[in-house]
Amino acid sequence: MRNNLDRLGLDTKKPQQDDIVGATGLTFVTPIEIVDLPSRGVFYPEGHPLHNKDTIEIRYMTAKDEDTLSNQSLLKKGMALEKVLQDIVVDKTINMDTLLVGDKNAVIVAARKSAYGTDYQTKVTCPSCGKVQGYEFDLHNCNVKEPISDEELEQLGIHKTEDCTFIFNLPILKVPVELKLLTGRDENFISQRVREAQLAKKDVESLLLLQLRLMIKSINNMSDPKVIAEVVTMLPAKDSKTIRQVYSQITPNMDLSHDFECKSCSFETRLEVPFTSDFFWPKWWIPETSIWTILHPKVSWRMVVYRSV
Ligand SMILES: [Zn+2]
């Protein structure tokens, strides 16, 4: 394909459209979409392809991507969505594993909107009475939580480093802690650990501790992962809460919450758009157990990240 494109004189490095030249000589054009990055590129270190870039280009999903999404072997490994996300990004120097979680969420939502529209019908469980009910989310209503400004950081006593990490003092231990924003790779690591635990029918190591371990780059200038893993288990509750609060303040993200009123008990709250099986699989039949295995870890740990503060 590259040779064909070269012969056609198309610039393959920075395409505005993804042209596919088939054996028939017909040219099919897959539209490209420009997705705003919640991070505006400010939290990528120098040298990262998204450093100071406020958008990312993706192509619309194709029938081949739908095939990938329903590929049983990829589904079992939890890699189906990851593979499609990597495939649809136009700039191949961008590794989706290195995307900040909020930016990756923006790509997921944009891809879903382009393929299946903005109406998302799914089932949700009322947090108050537990009643499962149908609910329709409008993905148009997803606001972007933009990155925190340097002035705000200063007011909060948080120092931003050149490596795009954030240092502040813990209120109880009175030592400096350095946080990094979670990436697609961290998210996959957590999902993998949850999946392994489920398959082995073991308890999942507390998601909260896992999440803290991955967020903390160093504590009291010690960056050995083993030390961090140990310290995390002994953190005073107030310090742990402060870390999660600061993380929530500094992290750019998609605001995926919507107003919800329970049809059964009238309980009102804000609910996150759940990335459950029907988010990307609205019209195929796939054994529900496989989807549940793949998606449930992600759903449950998102709940921890967004609800624990
Ligand atoms: Zn209810």
XYZ file of C-alpha atoms and ligand atoms in Angstrom:
310
model
C 0.000 0.000 0.000
C 2.832 2.318 0.870
C 4.379 1.826 -2.588
C 1.089 2.551 -4.268
C 0.678 5.659 -2.185
C 4.204 6.762 -2.960
C 3.628 6.273 -6.683
C 0.475 8.319 -6.424
C 2.558 11.063 -4.919
C 0.565 11.097 -1.708
C 2.324 12.248 1.392
C 2.223 9.136 3.547
C 3.756 10.825 6.571
C 1.049 13.354 7.256
C -2.064 12.167 5.467
C -5.240 14.199 5.634
C -7.087 11.107 4.436
C -6.282 7.444 4.613
C -6.401 6.281 1.007
C -6.702 2.614 0.232
C -6.013 1.632 -3.366
C -7.557 -1.740 -4.154
C -6.725 -4.159 -6.973
C -9.583 -2.658 -8.966
C -7.822 0.679 -9.079
C -10.681 2.269 -7.181
C -9.676 4.586 -4.410
C -11.591 4.337 -1.162
C -11.218 7.190 1.203
C -11.561 6.584 4.909
C -12.444 9.861 6.591
C -10.124 11.229 9.211
C -11.323 12.771 12.420
C -9.435 15.218 14.589
C -9.902 14.484 18.290
C -9.234 17.136 20.944
C -6.893 15.852 23.636
C -8.062 16.689 27.175
C -4.377 17.063 28.162
C -3.760 19.616 25.355
C -0.400 17.847 25.096
C 1.004 19.779 28.047
C 1.699 16.717 30.213
C 3.775 14.822 27.645
C 7.526 15.173 28.091
C 9.705 16.593 25.334
C 10.350 13.990 22.647
C 6.870 12.439 22.922
C 4.987 12.787 19.605
C 2.090 14.465 21.454
C 4.266 16.951 23.379
C 2.326 20.256 23.260
C -0.089 18.872 20.622
C -3.711 19.540 21.443
C -5.256 17.094 18.955
C -4.752 13.574 17.596
C -5.930 12.275 14.210
C -7.846 9.026 13.928
C -9.461 7.409 10.915
C -13.047 6.166 11.017
C -13.516 2.544 11.951
C -13.885 0.061 9.092
C -15.331 -3.429 8.668
C -11.830 -4.777 9.317
C -11.764 -3.013 12.694
C -15.147 -4.549 13.505
C -13.598 -7.941 12.714
C -10.742 -7.199 15.071
C -13.183 -6.158 17.798
C -14.904 -9.535 17.603
C -11.719 -11.609 17.239
C -12.059 -14.248 19.938
C -8.364 -14.741 20.560
C -7.764 -10.992 20.948
C -10.850 -10.684 23.136
C -9.579 -13.387 25.446
C -6.281 -11.540 25.852
C -8.126 -8.258 26.388
C -6.325 -6.832 23.351
C -9.165 -6.356 20.827
C -9.921 -2.725 21.665
C -6.225 -1.920 22.171
C -5.422 -3.242 18.694
C -8.188 -1.236 17.044
C -7.158 1.961 18.854
C -3.566 1.482 17.695
C -4.746 0.765 14.124
C -6.977 3.819 13.789
C -4.404 6.356 14.954
C -3.028 8.019 11.842
C 0.437 8.959 13.158
C 2.109 5.579 13.569
C 4.887 7.052 15.732
C 2.283 7.344 18.509
C 2.144 4.313 20.788
C -1.317 4.205 22.398
C 0.245 2.643 25.508
C 1.936 5.968 26.191
C -1.259 8.026 25.942
C -2.537 9.511 29.189
C -5.707 7.721 30.303
C -7.863 10.820 29.765
C -6.582 11.244 26.211
C -7.143 7.571 25.490
C -10.716 7.901 26.777
C -11.232 10.799 24.359
C -10.061 8.593 21.464
C -12.322 5.720 22.584
C -15.362 7.986 22.781
C -14.587 9.633 19.401
C -14.133 6.243 17.713
C -17.393 5.015 19.188
C -19.233 8.152 18.079
C -17.886 7.908 14.535
C -18.836 4.241 14.231
C -22.179 4.038 16.011
C -23.301 7.574 16.770
C -23.730 9.479 20.006
C -26.684 7.615 21.492
C -25.485 4.906 23.800
C -28.133 2.608 25.223
C -26.967 0.373 27.966
C -27.933 -1.015 31.334
C -26.936 0.560 34.621
C -27.326 -0.515 38.215
C -28.838 1.963 40.652
C -26.166 2.640 43.317
C -28.917 3.004 45.937
C -31.388 0.131 45.428
C -29.388 -2.079 43.045
C -32.129 -2.204 40.409
C -30.735 -2.854 36.919
C -32.382 -0.669 34.297
C -32.020 0.567 30.754
C -30.383 3.973 30.368
C -29.533 6.115 27.390
C -26.382 8.204 27.477
C -25.794 10.987 25.008
C -22.087 11.027 24.237
C -22.455 14.608 22.983
C -22.669 15.601 26.611
C -19.150 14.540 27.523
C -17.269 17.599 28.694
C -13.520 17.822 28.779
C -11.727 18.505 32.047
C -8.737 20.504 30.898
C -5.268 20.342 32.426
C -4.631 22.369 35.556
C -2.793 25.657 35.002
C 0.639 26.472 36.417
C -0.903 29.182 38.643
C -3.397 26.732 40.140
C -0.596 24.245 40.763
C 1.361 26.927 42.585
C -1.650 27.833 44.734
C -2.039 24.175 45.708
C 1.641 23.919 46.623
C 2.310 21.421 43.829
C 5.562 21.590 41.876
C 5.512 20.369 38.266
C 8.807 18.876 37.065
C 10.308 18.810 33.564
C 9.394 15.102 33.358
C 5.728 16.104 33.783
C 5.507 14.671 37.289
C 4.030 16.508 40.287
C 5.632 16.893 43.712
C 3.927 17.952 46.942
C 4.178 17.215 50.667
C 2.024 14.630 52.402
C 0.033 16.120 55.322
C 0.721 13.359 57.875
C 4.053 11.773 56.905
C 5.389 15.253 56.003
C 7.562 13.886 53.199
C 7.491 14.807 49.497
C 5.632 12.497 47.140
C 6.000 12.591 43.348
C 3.001 11.596 41.218
C 2.845 10.696 37.550
C -0.291 10.610 35.420
C -1.439 7.112 34.461
C -1.092 5.983 30.843
C -2.728 3.356 28.664
C 0.090 0.995 29.690
C -0.730 1.414 33.407
C -4.410 0.886 32.674
C -3.624 -2.329 30.765
C -1.394 -3.494 33.617
C -4.239 -3.072 36.104
C -6.731 -4.795 33.781
C -4.258 -7.662 33.292
C -3.762 -8.138 37.023
C -7.507 -8.137 37.608
C -8.030 -10.637 34.793
C -5.318 -12.973 36.116
C -6.833 -12.861 39.579
C -10.298 -13.592 38.199
C -9.062 -16.538 36.120
C -7.219 -17.964 39.114
C -10.324 -17.261 41.218
C -8.169 -15.336 43.669
C -8.906 -12.040 45.349
C -7.786 -9.083 43.355
C -5.002 -7.204 45.090
C -6.730 -4.088 46.295
C -7.317 -1.969 43.221
C -6.715 1.110 45.284
C -3.217 -0.012 46.293
C -2.371 -1.028 42.727
C -3.524 2.357 41.497
C -1.509 4.227 44.147
C 1.605 2.167 43.350
C 1.375 3.137 39.700
C 0.662 6.816 40.411
C 3.575 7.297 42.812
C 6.885 7.809 41.023
C 8.834 8.467 44.213
C 8.210 9.075 47.884
C 10.699 10.910 50.087
C 13.008 10.736 47.024
C 12.925 6.916 46.977
C 11.830 5.543 43.606
C 12.449 1.801 44.010
C 9.121 0.156 43.009
C 9.508 -2.390 45.820
C 9.852 0.376 48.411
C 6.857 2.205 46.943
C 4.759 -0.983 46.996
C 5.600 -1.411 50.670
C 5.057 2.220 51.663
C 1.679 2.268 49.920
C 0.344 -0.477 52.199
C 1.312 1.584 55.250
C 0.195 5.035 54.114
C -1.964 6.870 56.651
C -5.527 7.134 55.327
C -5.342 10.924 55.143
C -2.173 10.830 53.021
C -3.704 8.221 50.740
C -6.804 10.366 50.339
C -4.729 13.492 49.684
C -2.825 11.675 46.920
C -6.067 10.652 45.234
C -7.527 14.132 45.619
C -4.447 15.785 44.104
C -4.393 13.214 41.312
C -8.002 13.966 40.502
C -7.250 17.724 40.473
C -4.231 17.492 38.177
C -5.423 14.867 35.711
C -7.034 16.015 32.482
C -9.889 13.759 31.420
C -13.204 13.349 29.702
C -16.056 14.075 32.078
C -18.154 11.002 31.359
C -20.718 11.577 34.101
C -24.422 12.038 33.398
C -27.485 12.814 35.522
C -29.265 9.666 36.601
C -32.618 9.193 38.304
C -33.581 5.666 39.321
C -36.870 4.527 37.814
C -37.503 2.371 40.823
C -36.504 4.390 43.925
C -36.070 7.896 42.392
C -32.501 8.115 43.727
C -30.633 10.893 41.921
C -26.899 11.010 41.266
C -24.259 11.487 38.579
C -23.238 8.266 36.820
C -20.140 7.600 34.718
C -20.823 6.338 31.198
C -20.049 2.655 31.688
C -17.771 1.180 29.008
C -19.667 -2.098 29.039
C -20.074 -4.687 26.318
C -22.513 -2.683 24.224
C -20.240 0.371 23.992
C -18.384 -1.109 21.042
C -20.451 -4.191 20.365
C -23.935 -2.800 19.906
C -24.989 -5.096 17.122
C -23.072 -8.342 17.280
C -23.687 -11.372 19.285
C -20.622 -12.434 21.225
C -20.857 -14.819 24.174
C -21.482 -12.492 27.065
C -19.040 -14.251 29.341
C -16.073 -13.404 27.128
C -17.003 -9.754 26.921
C -17.648 -9.580 30.614
C -14.220 -11.048 31.328
C -12.576 -8.533 29.040
C -14.441 -5.442 30.032
C -15.288 -5.946 33.635
C -11.769 -5.305 34.989
C -11.629 -2.012 33.137
C -15.056 -0.978 34.299
C -14.410 -1.845 37.898
C -11.068 -0.108 38.173
C -12.409 3.008 36.466
C -14.999 3.097 39.184
C -12.216 3.068 41.766
C -10.275 5.843 40.044
C -13.214 8.134 39.569
C -15.195 7.375 42.671
C -12.547 6.997 45.315
C -12.145 10.709 45.956
Zn -32.841 2.814 42.765
